[in-house]
Tab-separated table of C-alpha atoms in Angstrom:
chain	number	residue	atom	x	y	z
A	1	MET	CA	1.166	-18.316	0.396
A	2	THR	CA	-1.645	-17.857	-2.247
A	3	ARG	CA	-1.221	-19.731	-5.537
A	4	THR	CA	-0.683	-16.537	-7.154
A	5	ALA	CA	2.184	-15.411	-5.081
A	6	ALA	CA	3.824	-19.113	-5.295
A	7	THR	CA	3.597	-18.742	-8.962
A	8	ALA	CA	5.132	-15.418	-9.092
A	9	LEU	CA	7.853	-16.853	-6.754
A	10	SER	CA	8.574	-19.719	-9.166
A	11	LEU	CA	8.714	-17.501	-12.194
A	12	LEU	CA	11.295	-15.261	-10.136
A	13	ALA	CA	13.571	-18.724	-9.532
A	14	LEU	CA	13.007	-19.577	-13.298
A	15	ILE	CA	14.369	-15.982	-14.219
A	16	LEU	CA	17.424	-15.897	-11.960
A	17	GLY	CA	18.220	-19.466	-12.703
A	18	ALA	CA	18.695	-18.211	-16.350
A	19	ALA	CA	20.734	-15.557	-15.069
A	20	TRP	CA	22.764	-17.671	-12.867
A	21	ALA	CA	23.638	-20.138	-15.478
A	22	GLU	CA	24.921	-17.080	-17.833
A	23	ALA	CA	26.948	-15.743	-15.092
A	24	GLY	CA	28.376	-19.264	-14.267
A	25	LEU	CA	26.548	-19.603	-11.081
A	26	PRO	CA	24.953	-22.518	-9.658
A	27	ALA	CA	21.077	-22.750	-9.650
A	28	THR	CA	19.647	-25.229	-7.491
A	29	SER	CA	16.979	-27.663	-8.857
A	30	SER	CA	14.779	-26.715	-5.800
A	31	GLY	CA	14.629	-23.126	-7.018
A	32	GLU	CA	16.387	-21.788	-3.856
A	33	VAL	CA	18.799	-18.850	-4.076
A	34	ALA	CA	22.042	-20.510	-5.057
A	35	THR	CA	25.668	-19.008	-3.892
A	36	ALA	CA	28.812	-19.145	-5.574
A	37	ASN	CA	30.432	-21.331	-2.900
A	38	GLY	CA	27.529	-23.701	-2.724
A	39	THR	CA	26.515	-22.619	0.626
A	40	SER	CA	23.086	-21.607	1.849
A	41	ALA	CA	22.557	-17.928	1.784
A	42	VAL	CA	20.245	-18.374	4.850
A	43	ALA	CA	22.918	-19.342	6.931
A	44	ALA	CA	25.115	-16.200	6.418
A	45	LEU	CA	22.425	-13.924	7.305
A	46	ALA	CA	23.287	-11.343	10.249
A	47	ALA	CA	20.620	-11.795	12.844
A	48	PRO	CA	17.251	-11.356	10.572
A	49	ALA	CA	14.637	-9.479	11.877
A	50	THR	CA	11.815	-11.003	14.467
A	51	MET	CA	8.593	-11.655	12.738
A	52	VAL	CA	5.235	-10.617	14.695
A	53	ALA	CA	1.992	-12.304	14.018
A	54	ILE	CA	-0.699	-10.470	12.472
A	55	PRO	CA	-4.265	-11.410	13.016
A	56	ALA	CA	-6.625	-11.483	9.911
A	57	GLY	CA	-8.485	-8.365	9.348
A	58	GLU	CA	-10.309	-6.220	7.203
A	59	ILE	CA	-9.087	-3.205	5.105
A	60	GLU	CA	-10.980	-0.569	3.605
A	61	LEU	CA	-10.160	-0.103	-0.025
A	62	LEU	CA	-9.131	3.316	-1.028
A	63	TYR	CA	-11.158	2.638	-4.461
A	64	PRO	CA	-14.071	0.272	-4.523
A	65	ILE	CA	-13.924	-2.255	-7.062
A	66	ASP	CA	-17.108	-3.894	-8.173
A	67	GLY	CA	-18.860	-2.212	-5.401
A	68	GLU	CA	-16.654	-4.076	-2.777
A	69	ALA	CA	-15.542	-1.208	-0.486
A	70	THR	CA	-13.550	-3.627	1.879
A	71	ALA	CA	-11.162	-6.459	1.458
A	72	GLN	CA	-10.356	-9.400	3.863
A	73	VAL	CA	-6.602	-10.116	4.860
A	74	ALA	CA	-5.869	-13.772	5.978
A	75	ALA	CA	-3.534	-13.916	9.136
A	76	PHE	CA	0.258	-13.629	8.297
A	77	GLU	CA	3.720	-12.733	10.014
A	78	ILE	CA	5.805	-9.729	9.152
A	79	ASP	CA	9.238	-8.126	10.239
A	80	VAL	CA	8.944	-5.911	13.204
A	81	ARG	CA	11.377	-3.431	11.178
A	82	PRO	CA	13.026	-3.209	7.873
A	83	VAL	CA	15.861	-4.964	6.482
A	84	THR	CA	19.012	-3.491	7.575
A	85	ASN	CA	22.386	-2.696	5.933
A	86	ALA	CA	24.409	-5.341	7.769
A	87	GLU	CA	21.632	-7.972	6.999
A	88	PHE	CA	21.641	-7.370	3.556
A	89	LEU	CA	25.525	-7.097	3.185
A	90	ALA	CA	25.510	-10.747	4.825
A	91	PHE	CA	23.249	-11.896	2.209
A	92	ILE	CA	25.447	-10.414	-0.651
A	93	ALA	CA	28.427	-11.965	1.020
A	94	SER	CA	26.805	-15.598	0.910
A	95	ASP	CA	25.482	-14.845	-2.787
A	96	PRO	CA	27.525	-12.763	-4.927
A	97	PHE	CA	24.970	-12.748	-7.797
A	98	TRP	CA	23.643	-9.822	-5.966
A	99	ALA	CA	26.821	-7.675	-5.432
A	100	ARG	CA	26.591	-4.268	-7.059
A	101	SER	CA	29.376	-5.092	-9.778
A	102	THR	CA	28.102	-8.574	-10.686
A	103	VAL	CA	24.492	-8.507	-10.874
A	104	PRO	CA	22.736	-8.482	-14.368
A	105	VAL	CA	21.505	-4.981	-15.196
A	106	VAL	CA	18.034	-6.513	-15.937
A	107	PHE	CA	17.323	-7.159	-12.258
A	108	VAL	CA	18.716	-3.549	-10.830
A	109	GLY	CA	18.449	-0.137	-11.782
A	110	SER	CA	21.582	2.701	-12.029
A	111	GLY	CA	20.812	3.458	-8.144
A	112	TYR	CA	21.232	-0.124	-7.206
A	113	LEU	CA	23.314	0.226	-3.598
A	114	THR	CA	25.175	3.557	-4.811
A	115	ALA	CA	25.690	4.640	-1.409
A	116	TRP	CA	28.082	1.459	-0.796
A	117	THR	CA	31.665	2.168	-1.535
A	118	GLY	CA	32.139	-1.478	-2.964
A	119	ASP	CA	30.444	-4.745	-3.218
A	120	TYR	CA	30.982	-5.548	0.515
A	121	ASP	CA	31.844	-2.170	2.147
A	122	LEU	CA	29.059	-0.127	3.708
A	123	GLY	CA	31.197	3.051	3.712
A	124	ASP	CA	29.901	5.180	6.315
A	125	LEU	CA	26.357	4.005	6.229
A	126	LEU	CA	25.046	2.692	9.440
A	127	PRO	CA	25.092	-1.038	9.948
A	128	ASP	CA	21.680	-0.864	11.688
A	129	ALA	CA	20.222	1.428	9.409
A	130	PRO	CA	17.601	0.460	6.726
A	131	VAL	CA	19.230	-1.129	3.560
A	132	THR	CA	17.819	1.324	0.421
A	133	ASN	CA	18.696	1.670	-3.017
A	134	VAL	CA	17.632	-2.070	-3.515
A	135	SER	CA	15.409	-3.288	-6.540
A	136	TRP	CA	12.111	-5.345	-6.044
A	137	PHE	CA	14.128	-8.228	-7.639
A	138	ALA	CA	16.920	-8.168	-4.781
A	139	ALA	CA	14.484	-7.682	-1.958
A	140	ALA	CA	12.299	-10.585	-3.078
A	141	ALA	CA	15.608	-12.477	-3.465
A	142	TYR	CA	16.675	-11.867	-0.068
A	143	CYS	CA	13.295	-12.551	1.724
A	144	GLU	CA	13.135	-15.934	-0.323
A	145	ALA	CA	16.606	-16.799	0.865
A	146	ARG	CA	15.284	-16.581	4.554
A	147	GLY	CA	12.024	-19.009	3.449
A	148	ALA	CA	9.681	-15.827	3.648
A	149	ARG	CA	8.700	-13.111	0.872
A	150	LEU	CA	7.720	-9.515	0.506
A	151	PRO	CA	4.285	-8.772	2.178
A	152	THR	CA	1.258	-8.338	-0.276
A	153	GLU	CA	0.037	-4.790	-0.599
A	154	ALA	CA	-3.087	-5.444	1.484
A	155	GLU	CA	-0.706	-7.170	4.149
A	156	TRP	CA	1.540	-3.912	4.474
A	157	GLU	CA	-1.556	-1.572	4.569
A	158	LEU	CA	-3.137	-3.412	7.408
A	159	VAL	CA	0.086	-3.046	9.385
A	160	ALA	CA	0.565	0.542	8.260
A	161	ARG	CA	-2.973	1.603	9.217
A	162	ALA	CA	-2.417	0.440	12.839
A	163	GLY	CA	-1.924	3.438	15.329
A	164	ALA	CA	-0.366	2.932	18.886
A	165	ALA	CA	-3.573	1.914	20.723
A	166	GLY	CA	-5.618	0.160	17.827
A	167	PRO	CA	-5.707	-1.369	14.346
A	168	ASP	CA	-7.143	1.492	12.542
A	169	GLY	CA	-4.929	4.863	13.727
A	170	ARG	CA	-7.464	7.121	11.556
A	171	THR	CA	-9.455	7.126	15.066
A	172	GLU	CA	-6.513	8.236	16.897
A	173	PRO	CA	-5.680	12.128	17.373
A	174	GLY	CA	-2.716	13.150	15.388
A	175	PHE	CA	-2.178	10.031	13.522
A	176	SER	CA	-2.709	11.524	9.780
A	177	GLN	CA	-0.524	14.402	10.854
A	178	MET	CA	2.320	12.391	12.032
A	179	VAL	CA	2.129	10.302	8.586
A	180	LEU	CA	2.234	13.759	6.800
A	181	SER	CA	5.062	15.101	8.937
A	182	ALA	CA	7.030	11.900	8.141
A	183	THR	CA	6.772	12.291	4.481
A	184	THR	CA	7.985	16.016	4.705
A	185	ASN	CA	10.567	15.955	7.038
A	186	ARG	CA	12.796	13.218	5.918
A	187	ALA	CA	16.660	13.313	6.931
A	188	ALA	CA	19.075	12.933	4.228
A	189	ARG	CA	19.804	9.453	5.131
A	190	PRO	CA	17.806	7.040	7.566
A	191	GLY	CA	18.899	6.494	11.045
A	192	PRO	CA	18.689	3.016	12.839
A	193	VAL	CA	15.810	0.759	12.481
A	194	GLY	CA	13.614	0.377	15.541
A	195	ALA	CA	14.232	3.772	17.123
A	196	GLY	CA	10.565	4.729	17.298
A	197	ALA	CA	7.852	3.413	19.183
A	198	PRO	CA	6.004	0.163	17.899
A	199	ASN	CA	2.536	0.571	16.801
A	200	HIS	CA	-0.477	-1.790	18.103
A	201	TYR	CA	0.890	-4.986	16.411
A	202	GLY	CA	4.403	-4.489	17.848
A	203	VAL	CA	5.901	-3.218	14.367
A	204	HIS	CA	8.126	-0.397	14.098
A	205	ASP	CA	9.051	1.846	11.248
A	206	MET	CA	5.988	1.868	9.072
A	207	HIS	CA	6.213	5.430	8.568
A	208	GLY	CA	8.951	8.007	8.185
A	209	LEU	CA	12.126	6.104	7.847
A	210	VAL	CA	11.829	4.438	4.321
A	211	TRP	CA	9.562	3.413	1.820
A	212	GLU	CA	8.972	-0.003	1.424
A	213	TRP	CA	8.701	-2.579	-1.505
A	214	VAL	CA	5.354	-4.796	-1.404
A	215	PHE	CA	4.761	-8.086	-3.561
A	216	GLU	CA	2.785	-6.207	-6.098
A	217	VAL	CA	4.585	-3.650	-8.228
A	218	GLY	CA	2.670	-0.740	-9.499
A	219	SER	CA	-0.554	-1.916	-7.761
A	220	SER	CA	-3.147	0.508	-6.249
A	221	LEU	CA	-4.562	-1.957	-3.568
A	222	ASN	CA	-8.032	-2.728	-5.298
A	223	THR	CA	-8.492	-5.963	-3.505
A	224	ALA	CA	-6.624	-8.204	-1.107
A	225	ASP	CA	-5.223	-9.719	-3.952
A	226	SER	CA	-5.015	-6.846	-6.484
A	227	ARG	CA	-2.691	-8.594	-8.794
A	228	SER	CA	-5.666	-10.379	-10.386
A	229	GLN	CA	-7.591	-7.206	-11.336
A	230	GLY	CA	-5.732	-6.207	-14.681
A	231	ASP	CA	-7.120	-3.331	-16.659
A	232	LYS	CA	-9.013	-2.006	-13.458
A	233	ARG	CA	-5.970	-1.549	-11.395
A	234	LEU	CA	-4.284	0.181	-14.261
A	235	VAL	CA	-7.111	2.565	-14.780
A	236	LEU	CA	-6.968	3.355	-11.192
A	237	VAL	CA	-3.137	3.912	-11.061
A	238	CYS	CA	-3.630	6.477	-13.930
A	239	ALA	CA	-6.379	7.893	-12.688
A	240	GLY	CA	-4.986	9.400	-9.165
A	241	GLY	CA	-6.879	12.160	-7.494
A	242	SER	CA	-9.638	11.613	-4.820
A	243	VAL	CA	-12.863	11.059	-6.840
A	244	GLY	CA	-14.889	8.217	-5.766
A	245	ALA	CA	-12.601	7.413	-2.615
A	246	THR	CA	-13.979	5.930	0.175
A	247	ASP	CA	-12.425	8.022	2.580
A	248	THR	CA	-11.290	11.213	1.571
A	249	THR	CA	-9.624	11.765	4.913
A	250	ASP	CA	-7.286	8.898	4.809
A	251	TYR	CA	-4.248	10.987	3.971
A	252	ALA	CA	-1.703	8.135	4.732
A	253	ALA	CA	-3.590	6.056	2.242
A	254	PHE	CA	-3.446	8.666	-0.372
A	255	LEU	CA	0.313	9.370	0.007
A	256	ARG	CA	1.024	5.743	-0.324
A	257	TYR	CA	-1.075	5.290	-3.401
A	258	ALA	CA	0.543	8.257	-5.078
A	259	TYR	CA	3.990	7.152	-4.902
A	260	ARG	CA	3.866	3.728	-5.752
A	261	GLY	CA	2.083	3.977	-9.145
A	262	GLY	CA	5.187	4.325	-11.294
A	263	LEU	CA	7.936	2.008	-9.828
A	264	THR	CA	9.024	-0.708	-11.938
A	265	GLY	CA	11.086	-3.945	-10.306
A	266	ASP	CA	14.366	-2.897	-11.292
A	267	TYR	CA	13.926	0.990	-9.655
A	268	SER	CA	16.441	1.409	-6.809
A	269	GLY	CA	15.646	4.243	-5.117
A	270	SER	CA	17.510	6.012	-2.133
A	271	GLY	CA	14.395	6.317	0.233
A	272	LEU	CA	13.180	2.576	-0.708
A	273	GLY	CA	13.842	-0.349	1.465
A	274	PHE	CA	11.886	-3.530	2.509
A	275	ARG	CA	10.938	-6.034	5.056
A	276	CYS	CA	9.794	-9.645	4.518
A	277	ALA	CA	6.703	-11.503	5.507
A	278	SER	CA	5.319	-15.063	5.560
């Protein structure tokens, strides 16, 4: 984990610790996620997804910064599929802080888990479908409870660009059309995770099932660690369009770039889920 990532997680732990104290829930001295009954959230998770190792690689930046058109991504691991309703329900059962009726509004938007019929009731949602309507804060807390984290934007993009046969799907016939179709032919509710074929890395559901949270909120993937770009990142997020892009045929990257610019950490959208990395 980078120093920036560790600092951000420490800040999240401090924020949550203050909220736990206000809500009467214990916060551990180590900064781990505390639970109302004093047990570890990790022990109660319902068979979390297997992670697959992703080798170090290089991504082509959608918009160059300071003349740099590529960025290096260090080796990491990522879940082979998104987190499911059943897994997130188990997390909430072990840590009621994140239940819909008790979580402070500063961490979640009005759409948080609205498809559930109760704090611990999925209603008619499929247990093995990806959990949606979760905020960045809730997703980050779940991953931290597993001893993991949200993937960085560069890590997620590296995996998302892989095709069926190789690490760069843009070289494969039909890849861009597949991504475009996935964004326009969505079902009202996502189906089970892992139903489609895996990509080159063995990872499922990178396109067409749900949008996914990454570590950086509102970033535009300027570098492998775009959290440090400050005003340059903001300019690109606001600019949009394709002028100056390194590859104007990379439709998949443009779609993801256009969508992520306006989200805040408390947003809880119906098509937005997540997976963990380490």
